[in-house]
Structures are given as structure tokens and as C-alpha cells.
Amino acid sequence: MTKIQKLLVANRGEIALRIMRTAREMGIPTVAIYSEADRQSLHVRYADEAVCVGPPPSSESYLKIDAIIEACQKTGANAIHPGYGFLSENANFARAVRNAGLIFVGPSPESIEIMGSKLAAKAAVASYNIPMVPGTPEAITDREEAKKTSAQIGYPILIKASAGGGGKGMRIVEQEADFDEGMNRAVSEATSAFGDGSVFIEKYVTSPRHVEIQVLGDQHGNIIHLFERECSVQRRHQKVVEEAPSSVLTPEIRSEMGRCAVEVARACGYYGAGTVEFIVDDQLNFYFLEMNTRLQVEHPVTEQITGIDLVKQMIYIAEGKPLEIKQEDLKINGHAIEIRVYAEDPANNFLPDVGTLETYVRPQGNGIRVDDGFEQGMAIPIYYDPMIAKLVATGATRAEAIEKMIRAIDEYRITGVQTTLPFCRFVMQHEAFRSGQFDTHFVNHYFTPDQLSPETSAEETQLAGVLAAWLFQNSQPKPETGGVVSAQRSSKWKERRFR
Ligand code: ADP
Ligand code: ADP
Ligand code: MG
């Protein structure tokens, strides 16, 4: 067992802050790294020490393995937490950290390597009793053979890049006539995006739900699971709303999925915090998708319902301590929902809308947790992921969590950029979400930008009526001043609509 004396956090933004907070609670001093674009960032101010690792592009800073290890040597940090994204799932990084005599707060490089390839992961779990989506178990080398397999499975099928991630490297093929073109594109995309052209086929599960299980394993072979997170509300195969527990799992399915997740982790000798992702069909059959060998963006919902600080557990595990939590001690308390507040325009295809946070006032109150990395007046850099914050609402029941979330969204004041807040409010109010009957097609099935118009909310319809009456009255006697005032009123109104 080696105690972590000082922890370097190889990340930025909300996750860097979130990790440092737990370290501070544990009495561990922290070191931040930052790029030239992040000099003024909160994670830099929060840390005990900070080291600049390079220019703004992440390839020249947050991804620079040597500079990061050098920052440890310079500051005397003996451990590195990678957070998510960046180098968190890079086996070479984990290995370099180990070779430098430092502690990597995460799994072994070997586990990362296996699970970093969707195909190697499937091979590793093949001897365990884990349900898999029908498809090809190996990279496609013979196209005619693959076409036959696809016909047997039945269209639509999905061509996936083995090295894919972040919702990228997937292509749906609806019918055999489109197979060759789909393959050509999938291979060339996988090669350019991931430097690895290996692709395989999976049956495209129609009406799928994305349900994942949080696992924790120590270095002594103990592995437990901390129940599921439901992440079916996605755009571009990427999550925007996550919750725990899922509204559809029965206790039996939950425990069976938990067992499978623990076995997947065992199959690669896993230790640390990890997530085993499953796809669930409309009959509640579930299939293993992949394992993410890191702390997940949406980990707070699990913390909220279990009362367990996942980063604290990761630190203990990295120090070599045995897990103290037993599976039978864990239970689900209440319900938590997370929304990802991105600087994106939901009315314009969720395109990033970076800029300066002219107004930034976060919601507060009972059951509300905001994990963010910004203050009013700060600019959202163009170089990185445009996530501003994660807003988490926890209630005794799912219905209570939803109402808390709507209240918190209404309190959140952001101007200067468009955000996913109005979209998330739309989700919280939608009957499909409220009833729990939805799948990963939620956005395609139900969302059109005009639904963000004020007419959808009774309160705002009323406001529009008041405004119209006011405009009418004021436009009569004094059109010149009336015009100016009404322009101010309507811009305030617009701000209200899109806040
Ligand atoms: P989570 O499952 O934790 O929600 P995401 O898929 O949203 O994870 O990814 C978390 C972060 O990691 C995002 O910033 C995403 O862009 C990044 N990411 C994940 N996988 C990859 C990858 N293979 N290449 C580049 N970035 C990735
Ligand atoms: P990534 O590494 O990009 O996270 P995943 O395999 O986890 O890739 O898939 C991401 C998302 O794509 C899933 O959450 C789901 O919405 C969709 N997806 C993946 N595989 C399938 C499938 N076989 N059928 C239908 N949808 C799928
Ligand atoms: Mg995934």
C-alpha cells in the first residue's frame, strides 16, 4: 500500500474541480495542469499548485504525456487522476505513469487496452455468460462473408469501429443494397478518426435503451456494482440526460445485469471505477455493449442514490486498500437525474455555441447539485468540449426529482450563449420521459426546435399575452418611445425564452 501524498489532476473544467474537492476532503494536496487557454480557470485557482503544460490545443497540452509526468516530478505529486476524456482511457499514458514510479488513479494499462477495443472486450468476456448483441465477433476481413452474416441477423445493422468512442464511428445500414457503401465509409472514417480501420457488425437494436452499470473493483479481486444509470436521452449517440435508477428495470433484471457487469470487470482483471454499458431492447433483454475504463461524466447520479463518493473510492483503490463496501450493504435511496448543460444551440441541431457567459447564476436549494467549472464573465474556450455544467436533482421519487429539476432549470440564468437548458426542460415535461416509456430515439421522435417556443409553457403563453396587450396599448399614443421600450421588453422576453 502506497499512500497518495499529493495528487495531480490531468484534466480541466468541472471534473478537475470535482476530483480536487474530494482530494481536499481527504487531506491530499492537489496539483492542476492547464493550457494557456485555461490560465484563469477555476480548477487552476482551486488547486494548491498549478503547472502550465502547453498551448491551447489539447494535443499540445492536456494530451502531452511527458509534460504531465514532468509536472508531477516538478511538484512532488506521486499520483495522477486522469478524469474523463483526454488521456483517461489511454493505456500508454497509464503505462508511462506506472513506469515513472507514480500511481495511476484508475485501472491497469492492460485492462484499458482490452476494453479500449470493443472487439478485444467482446473476446475477453466470451467465456463468461454475458449476453451479446448478435453480430460478427471479429473484425471484418471478408466482406462477402460479412454480408451473409448481416442477412442472417437481419437489417438494419450497425457497422461499428472497434476503436470508436464518444458516439463516433458508427454507421447504420438499412438494407443489403447499401452494405458496400456503408462499409467503405465506416472503414475510412474509423481509419481517419481512430487510426484503426477495424470494423465489425452488430444487429441494430430498434427501440433500444442505454443502461449502464457502475462497478468498483479493488486490487485484491473484490468487485461490486453500484446499480445502473439510464442514459437513453441522447443526441448524436451522446448522452444529455441521465438518471439513476432506471425506471424500467425490475429488481431481478437489475441484479442479473449487475452480476454480468461484475463478470465483465473480472474478465479483464479490473480494478478502479468502471462502467459496463448495455443496450436493452423493448422486451427488456439486455446485451453487453462496451466497458468504459474511467470515471464517467454522469457518475454523480450514482453518488446521489448510493451516498458513495466514487472519487474517494478510486483513491483508496489506487493506494491498494481493499474495498470496505460489501455488495449486500448497498441500497438505492431515492432518485437522481442529471442534465448536461452544454453551450450548444438545440434550435440549431445542437451545434456548439461558444462565447462568453455574460450572465451565469446557478440554481441552488435542497436536492440540487451543480458540478461546473465556470463563473460569470468567463469565456467558453473553443478548444475543448463545450459542456458548461452538470445539473443534478435528487428527490425521494422520480417524480420529485423531475419537479426539482424543472425548478432548478428555471432558476438557472445563462446569457451570452445558447444552452441545452430549454431542451432539457422540454424533456422533463414530455409525457414520454415522465412516464418512463422512451428510448434512444427520444430526440428524433419527439423533438423539433419549434417546441422550444414560449407557447409550450402555460406561464410563458400568459406572459406573451400580457406583452402583446402591453405593446398594443403603448404603441397607440407614443409610437417613438413605445418602440424603444418594446424592443427592450422583447429582448428580455427572448432571454427568458432561451435561458
Ligand atoms: P460518458 O460515457 O462518460 O458520458 P462520453 O462518451 O460522453 O462519456 O465521453 C466523455 C468525454 O470523452 C467527452 O468529452 C468525449 O468527447 C470524450 N471521448 C470519449 N471517447 C472518446 C474517443 N474515443 N476519442 C475522443 N474523445 C472521446
Ligand atoms: P461509444 O463508444 O461511442 O460510447 P457505444 O457502443 O457505447 O459506443 O454506443 C453508443 C450509443 O450508440 C449507445 O448508447 C446507443 O444509443 C447506440 N448503439 C450502440 N450500439 C447499438 C446497437 N447495436 N443498436 C442500436 N443502438 C446502438
Ligand atoms: Mg459507450
XYZ file of C-alpha atoms and ligand atoms in Angstrom:
554
model
C 0.000 0.000 0.000
C 1.340 3.398 -1.018
C -0.320 6.480 0.311
C -1.143 9.250 -2.150
C 0.812 12.264 -0.814
C -0.067 14.759 -3.499
C -2.433 14.282 -6.428
C -2.041 15.753 -9.902
C -5.307 16.023 -11.806
C -4.647 15.601 -15.515
C -7.832 17.280 -16.653
C -9.691 20.589 -16.699
C -13.130 22.064 -16.038
C -15.792 20.616 -13.797
C -14.244 17.181 -13.481
C -10.872 18.574 -12.361
C -12.653 20.574 -9.661
C -14.819 17.656 -8.638
C -11.763 15.411 -8.153
C -9.811 18.095 -6.251
C -12.700 18.647 -3.852
C -12.658 15.026 -2.754
C -8.854 15.036 -2.501
C -9.059 18.109 -0.276
C -11.635 16.374 1.934
C -9.174 13.508 2.266
C -6.338 15.864 3.215
C -4.473 15.305 -0.064
C -2.896 18.417 -1.650
C -3.618 18.854 -5.353
C -1.780 19.955 -8.473
C -3.636 21.302 -11.509
C -2.314 21.272 -15.036
C -3.540 23.830 -17.521
C -3.130 25.002 -21.078
C -2.515 28.625 -21.994
C -6.258 28.954 -22.707
C -7.095 27.951 -19.121
C -4.804 30.254 -17.147
C -7.790 31.885 -15.408
C -9.789 28.697 -14.962
C -11.369 27.737 -11.664
C -9.530 24.437 -11.473
C -6.245 26.349 -11.567
C -7.359 28.643 -8.753
C -8.732 25.818 -6.669
C -5.581 23.669 -6.782
C -2.749 24.047 -4.287
C -0.282 24.282 -7.170
C -0.653 24.571 -10.932
C 1.632 23.852 -13.860
C 1.166 25.099 -17.420
C 1.664 22.182 -19.804
C 1.417 23.943 -23.156
C -0.589 25.906 -25.738
C -4.402 25.711 -26.036
C -4.896 22.752 -28.435
C -5.241 19.652 -26.266
C -2.763 17.772 -28.480
C -0.155 20.275 -27.256
C -1.192 20.375 -23.590
C -3.727 18.083 -21.913
C -2.609 15.180 -24.112
C 1.132 15.686 -23.609
C 2.143 12.641 -21.584
C 5.746 13.745 -20.984
C 4.799 17.261 -19.878
C 2.258 15.858 -17.416
C 4.684 13.386 -15.882
C 7.278 16.149 -15.692
C 4.738 18.310 -13.823
C 4.485 15.533 -11.212
C 8.230 15.401 -10.794
C 8.422 19.179 -10.520
C 5.755 19.397 -7.816
C 6.380 16.142 -5.975
C 2.956 14.699 -6.783
C 3.068 10.901 -6.542
C -0.268 10.141 -8.225
C -2.311 11.184 -11.265
C -6.086 11.157 -11.674
C -6.978 11.396 -15.374
C -10.696 12.295 -15.058
C -12.684 11.502 -18.244
C -11.870 12.267 -21.884
C -8.288 13.327 -22.700
C -5.826 10.615 -21.534
C -8.231 8.767 -19.249
C -8.538 5.721 -21.496
C -5.056 5.802 -22.948
C -3.135 2.665 -21.985
C 0.186 4.244 -23.000
C -0.429 7.023 -20.515
C -1.300 4.631 -17.697
C 1.861 2.676 -18.524
C 4.053 5.788 -18.646
C 2.680 6.839 -15.258
C 3.478 3.429 -13.811
C 6.965 3.381 -15.388
C 7.697 6.769 -13.826
C 7.031 5.234 -10.411
C 3.766 7.141 -9.986
C 0.298 5.904 -9.041
C -2.347 5.984 -11.767
C -5.761 6.513 -10.194
C -7.531 4.097 -12.497
C -7.233 0.566 -13.838
C -4.120 -1.193 -15.120
C -2.866 -0.386 -18.636
C -3.710 -3.991 -19.555
C -7.394 -3.584 -18.616
C -7.576 -0.289 -20.516
C -6.059 -1.939 -23.569
C -8.552 -4.807 -23.619
C -11.615 -2.653 -23.050
C -10.404 0.142 -25.351
C -11.076 -2.148 -28.249
C -14.718 -3.149 -28.490
C -13.674 -6.374 -30.219
C -10.990 -7.306 -27.670
C -13.592 -6.631 -24.972
C -16.079 -8.997 -26.576
C -13.358 -11.638 -26.901
C -12.356 -11.229 -23.254
C -15.873 -11.822 -21.977
C -16.693 -14.606 -24.453
C -16.086 -17.391 -21.935
C -18.377 -15.772 -19.369
C -22.115 -15.985 -19.577
C -22.717 -12.465 -20.893
C -25.445 -11.748 -23.467
C -24.104 -10.018 -26.608
C -25.790 -8.248 -29.484
C -25.871 -10.671 -32.459
C -23.109 -9.762 -34.893
C -19.596 -10.561 -36.030
C -17.235 -11.430 -33.171
C -14.139 -10.355 -35.111
C -13.002 -7.526 -37.370
C -14.402 -7.919 -40.854
C -11.850 -9.166 -43.355
C -14.156 -10.934 -45.794
C -16.933 -8.633 -46.975
C -18.995 -11.311 -48.714
C -18.965 -13.362 -45.536
C -19.991 -10.295 -43.534
C -22.829 -9.618 -45.973
C -24.100 -13.151 -45.433
C -23.916 -12.733 -41.674
C -25.819 -9.449 -41.949
C -28.571 -11.094 -43.974
C -28.864 -13.804 -41.327
C -29.009 -11.274 -38.495
C -31.493 -9.175 -40.443
C -31.331 -5.498 -41.399
C -30.931 -2.820 -40.159
C -27.417 -3.493 -38.950
C -24.803 -1.265 -37.401
C -21.193 -1.122 -38.609
C -19.033 -0.086 -35.680
C -15.412 0.921 -35.346
C -13.679 -1.306 -32.824
C -11.677 1.689 -31.569
C -14.701 4.041 -31.615
C -15.874 6.171 -28.740
C -17.724 9.332 -27.822
C -20.618 8.333 -30.090
C -18.363 8.410 -33.163
C -17.547 5.602 -35.565
C -20.980 4.063 -36.068
C -22.980 3.625 -39.269
C -26.471 2.226 -39.684
C -27.102 0.169 -42.823
C -30.795 -0.246 -43.579
C -30.610 -2.799 -46.396
C -28.215 -5.079 -48.228
C -28.031 -2.749 -51.248
C -26.320 -0.146 -49.046
C -23.892 -2.577 -47.430
C -20.789 -1.907 -49.564
C -21.078 1.836 -49.391
C -21.649 1.664 -45.630
C -18.543 -0.487 -45.219
C -16.380 1.832 -47.312
C -17.398 4.831 -45.313
C -17.157 3.114 -41.944
C -13.629 1.866 -42.643
C -12.399 5.209 -43.920
C -13.974 7.097 -41.003
C -12.544 4.664 -38.460
C -9.103 4.964 -40.041
C -9.086 8.740 -40.038
C -10.734 9.241 -36.629
C -9.129 6.447 -34.598
C -6.126 5.373 -36.667
C -7.584 1.857 -36.754
C -9.835 0.729 -39.582
C -11.154 -2.408 -37.842
C -14.927 -2.556 -38.003
C -17.484 -5.164 -37.009
C -21.222 -5.674 -37.295
C -23.925 -5.604 -34.674
C -27.624 -6.062 -35.104
C -29.193 -2.637 -34.850
C -31.465 -2.903 -31.855
C -34.617 -0.941 -32.619
C -36.161 0.916 -29.671
C -33.053 0.496 -27.546
C -32.445 1.895 -24.099
C -28.930 2.587 -22.880
C -28.480 1.255 -19.364
C -25.057 1.050 -17.753
C -23.778 -0.398 -14.502
C -21.221 1.296 -12.262
C -18.593 -1.072 -10.920
C -15.826 -0.714 -8.362
C -13.025 -3.229 -8.034
C -10.005 -3.251 -5.745
C -6.521 -4.659 -6.338
C -7.362 -7.768 -4.311
C -10.015 -9.181 -6.636
C -13.107 -7.766 -4.892
C -15.615 -6.306 -7.368
C -19.008 -4.798 -6.588
C -21.609 -2.928 -8.625
C -23.431 0.239 -7.675
C -26.591 -0.322 -9.691
C -27.488 1.276 -13.002
C -27.771 4.584 -14.772
C -30.242 5.074 -17.569
C -28.787 7.228 -20.362
C -31.269 6.834 -23.186
C -31.883 10.518 -23.906
C -29.099 11.121 -26.413
C -28.285 13.305 -29.370
C -25.703 12.084 -31.906
C -25.347 8.888 -29.816
C -24.209 11.070 -26.908
C -25.946 11.402 -23.597
C -27.710 14.597 -22.453
C -29.982 13.358 -19.661
C -29.049 10.541 -17.281
C -30.765 9.118 -14.246
C -30.480 6.504 -11.553
C -32.179 4.174 -11.075
C -33.695 3.300 -14.474
C -37.474 3.449 -14.482
C -37.838 0.117 -16.310
C -35.559 -2.376 -14.571
C -37.123 -4.892 -12.244
C -35.080 -5.930 -9.179
C -34.405 -9.269 -10.905
C -33.084 -7.709 -14.122
C -31.062 -5.217 -12.079
C -29.331 -7.927 -10.136
C -28.735 -10.029 -13.262
C -27.240 -7.030 -15.082
C -25.149 -6.254 -12.023
C -23.835 -9.811 -11.992
C -22.920 -9.567 -15.691
C -21.176 -6.237 -15.167
C -19.089 -7.655 -12.321
C -18.106 -10.581 -14.564
C -17.145 -8.277 -17.421
C -14.883 -6.451 -14.978
C -13.472 -9.744 -13.722
C -12.790 -10.843 -17.303
C -10.196 -8.089 -17.677
C -8.805 -8.158 -14.129
C -10.378 -4.803 -13.481
C -9.693 -2.506 -10.577
C -10.801 1.090 -10.032
C -14.139 2.601 -11.033
C -15.556 1.484 -14.354
C -18.795 1.369 -16.277
C -20.239 -1.560 -18.157
C -22.651 -0.405 -20.846
C -25.606 -2.453 -22.014
C -28.263 -1.940 -24.602
C -31.758 -3.006 -23.554
C -34.450 -3.910 -26.095
C -38.188 -3.332 -25.791
C -38.632 -6.787 -24.232
C -36.064 -5.839 -21.551
C -33.462 -8.246 -22.951
C -30.055 -6.729 -22.352
C -26.788 -7.062 -24.251
C -23.221 -6.052 -23.397
C -22.004 -3.069 -25.477
C -18.656 -1.998 -24.049
C -16.830 -1.075 -20.875
C -15.571 2.431 -20.132
C -12.448 2.178 -18.003
C -12.727 5.511 -16.224
C -14.907 7.765 -14.137
C -17.968 8.613 -16.204
C -19.392 12.089 -16.859
C -22.689 11.009 -15.299
C -21.204 9.402 -12.160
C -22.910 11.943 -9.812
C -26.344 10.306 -10.141
C -24.868 7.097 -8.737
C -23.239 9.031 -5.898
C -26.565 10.679 -5.130
C -28.537 7.451 -4.799
C -25.870 5.366 -3.049
C -24.218 8.005 -0.866
C -20.810 6.791 -2.066
C -18.123 9.201 -3.239
C -16.708 7.412 -6.270
C -13.549 9.515 -6.449
C -12.761 8.715 -2.818
C -13.140 5.011 -3.575
C -10.902 5.388 -6.648
C -8.214 6.973 -4.485
C -8.404 4.233 -1.836
C -8.262 1.560 -4.522
C -5.249 3.211 -6.176
C -3.493 3.207 -2.820
C -4.028 -0.546 -2.676
C -6.660 -0.582 0.057
C -9.243 -3.342 -0.037
C -12.855 -2.285 -0.709
C -14.742 -1.831 2.518
C -18.172 -1.679 0.896
C -19.926 -5.018 0.544
C -22.475 -5.670 -2.174
C -25.153 -6.528 0.376
C -24.658 -3.194 2.190
C -25.600 -1.186 -0.877
C -29.081 0.075 -1.489
C -30.803 2.620 -3.689
C -32.000 5.736 -1.894
C -34.338 7.945 -3.889
C -33.881 9.041 -7.464
C -31.363 11.322 -9.167
C -31.435 12.949 -12.605
C -28.542 14.719 -14.319
C -28.752 17.047 -17.284
C -25.701 18.137 -19.223
C -25.703 21.875 -19.749
C -23.786 22.319 -22.993
C -23.041 25.570 -24.802
C -24.973 24.277 -27.784
C -27.965 25.538 -29.683
C -30.777 22.985 -29.506
C -32.714 25.065 -32.058
C -29.816 24.695 -34.484
C -29.118 20.978 -34.498
C -27.239 21.133 -31.166
C -24.295 22.896 -32.796
C -21.754 24.274 -30.311
C -22.355 27.933 -29.472
C -19.272 29.058 -27.592
C -18.833 32.596 -26.315
C -18.787 34.486 -23.044
C -21.094 33.714 -20.134
C -22.496 37.208 -19.766
C -24.898 36.112 -17.063
C -24.174 32.990 -15.079
C -26.231 32.292 -11.989
C -26.528 28.678 -10.889
C -29.554 27.235 -9.142
C -29.403 26.202 -5.510
C -31.536 24.569 -2.882
C -32.477 21.245 -1.421
C -31.587 18.325 -3.654
C -29.684 20.379 -6.223
C -26.057 19.712 -7.133
C -24.217 21.700 -9.796
C -20.839 20.442 -10.993
C -19.347 23.166 -13.158
C -16.127 24.988 -13.913
C -17.268 28.494 -14.786
C -18.094 31.865 -13.323
C -19.992 34.795 -14.778
C -17.875 36.674 -17.336
C -15.765 33.667 -18.306
C -15.446 32.594 -21.913
C -16.009 29.013 -23.002
C -12.862 28.042 -24.900
C -13.307 26.774 -28.439
C -10.633 24.146 -27.955
C -12.463 21.747 -25.660
C -15.777 20.051 -25.035
C -18.469 22.765 -24.718
C -20.027 21.389 -21.544
C -20.716 24.210 -19.058
C -22.131 22.223 -16.173
C -23.911 19.157 -14.953
C -27.080 19.874 -13.075
C -28.206 17.067 -10.778
C -31.568 16.911 -8.981
C -32.205 14.319 -6.297
C -35.612 13.508 -4.829
C -37.294 10.783 -2.841
C -39.048 9.627 -6.004
C -38.541 10.050 -9.740
C -41.498 12.435 -9.947
C -39.990 14.590 -7.209
C -36.596 14.639 -8.927
C -38.269 15.775 -12.171
C -40.099 18.630 -10.430
C -36.905 19.709 -8.663
C -35.081 19.650 -11.988
C -37.669 21.864 -13.683
C -37.496 24.301 -10.766
C -33.687 24.355 -10.957
C -33.661 24.824 -14.747
C -35.986 27.798 -14.297
C -33.606 29.287 -11.730
C -30.505 28.788 -13.888
C -29.647 32.057 -15.621
C -27.247 31.857 -18.523
C -26.928 34.519 -21.209
C -24.279 35.072 -23.856
C -24.510 31.574 -25.285
C -27.326 29.209 -26.189
C -27.521 26.160 -23.967
C -29.217 22.783 -23.754
C -31.276 24.028 -20.748
C -34.502 24.734 -22.689
C -34.176 21.373 -24.404
C -33.739 19.612 -21.065
C -36.795 21.425 -19.725
C -38.704 20.137 -22.730
C -37.546 16.588 -21.891
C -38.600 16.920 -18.224
C -42.081 17.992 -19.298
C -42.551 15.449 -22.036
C -45.053 12.711 -21.368
C -42.749 10.010 -22.754
C -39.992 10.962 -20.322
C -42.353 11.398 -17.405
C -43.944 8.019 -17.990
C -40.542 6.356 -18.329
C -41.518 4.959 -21.733
C -38.787 6.229 -24.054
C -35.712 5.002 -25.883
C -32.567 6.380 -27.509
C -34.708 7.842 -30.310
C -36.361 10.298 -27.948
C -34.831 13.329 -29.691
C -35.659 12.110 -33.212
C -39.171 11.056 -32.302
C -40.329 13.969 -30.234
C -38.092 16.976 -30.575
C -38.335 19.766 -33.100
C -36.860 23.213 -32.382
C -40.277 24.898 -32.543
C -41.148 23.044 -29.336
C -38.807 25.426 -27.535
C -41.150 28.308 -28.421
C -42.812 30.008 -25.458
C -46.266 28.756 -26.459
C -45.401 25.379 -24.988
C -45.370 26.732 -21.459
C -48.583 27.978 -19.920
C -46.761 30.592 -17.875
C -44.993 31.924 -20.928
C -48.134 31.894 -23.062
C -49.630 34.092 -20.398
C -46.546 36.310 -20.456
C -46.779 36.597 -24.251
C -50.429 37.645 -23.903
C -49.552 40.309 -21.347
C -46.719 41.539 -23.534
C -48.931 41.702 -26.639
C -51.593 43.677 -24.762
C -48.941 45.985 -23.365
C -47.396 46.534 -26.785
C -50.776 47.251 -28.293
C -51.625 49.813 -25.598
C -48.260 51.517 -25.726
C -47.941 51.593 -29.490
C -51.069 53.774 -29.771
C -50.250 57.182 -28.191
C -46.426 57.352 -28.252
C -45.038 55.155 -31.002
C -41.491 56.618 -30.801
C -40.800 55.758 -27.127
C -43.096 52.787 -27.278
C -40.891 51.310 -29.979
C -37.748 51.579 -27.845
C -39.356 50.202 -24.721
C -40.957 47.331 -26.528
C -37.624 46.364 -28.074
C -36.149 46.135 -24.577
C -39.105 44.185 -23.354
C -38.966 41.739 -26.188
C -35.242 41.161 -25.830
C -35.752 40.423 -22.160
C -38.532 38.125 -23.139
C -36.258 36.369 -25.599
C -33.620 35.995 -22.934
C -36.252 34.396 -20.757
C -37.257 32.003 -23.512
C -33.781 30.694 -24.085
C -32.255 30.913 -20.679
P -19.618 9.202 -20.872
O -19.944 7.796 -21.212
O -18.812 9.399 -19.635
O -20.804 10.060 -20.974
P -18.785 10.350 -23.330
O -18.938 9.340 -24.417
O -19.751 11.466 -23.254
O -18.633 9.583 -21.974
O -17.310 10.925 -23.370
C -16.757 11.674 -22.303
C -15.721 12.574 -22.881
O -14.697 11.814 -23.505
C -16.257 13.504 -23.933
O -15.568 14.718 -23.834
C -15.932 12.772 -25.226
O -15.819 13.679 -26.284
C -14.610 12.136 -24.866
N -14.357 10.876 -25.566
C -14.839 9.650 -25.276
N -14.334 8.716 -26.087
C -13.512 9.356 -26.942
C -12.673 8.949 -28.030
N -12.549 7.686 -28.417
N -11.979 9.889 -28.672
C -12.063 11.166 -28.299
N -12.816 11.617 -27.276
C -13.524 10.729 -26.604
P -19.344 4.663 -27.790
O -18.014 4.033 -27.593
O -19.342 5.694 -28.848
O -19.964 5.099 -26.499
P -21.335 2.519 -27.756
O -21.139 1.156 -28.298
O -21.345 2.652 -26.276
O -20.248 3.485 -28.386
O -22.690 3.111 -28.352
C -23.098 4.438 -28.138
C -24.603 4.551 -28.373
O -24.962 4.109 -29.702
C -25.451 3.696 -27.462
O -25.702 4.332 -26.244
C -26.713 3.504 -28.291
O -27.509 4.669 -28.234
C -26.188 3.389 -29.693
N -25.943 1.981 -30.068
C -24.787 1.305 -29.913
N -24.908 0.021 -30.343
C -26.169 -0.122 -30.778
C -26.916 -1.209 -31.361
N -26.371 -2.408 -31.586
N -28.219 -0.980 -31.698
C -28.764 0.225 -31.502
N -28.128 1.285 -30.969
C -26.842 1.136 -30.606
Mg -20.452 3.981 -24.948
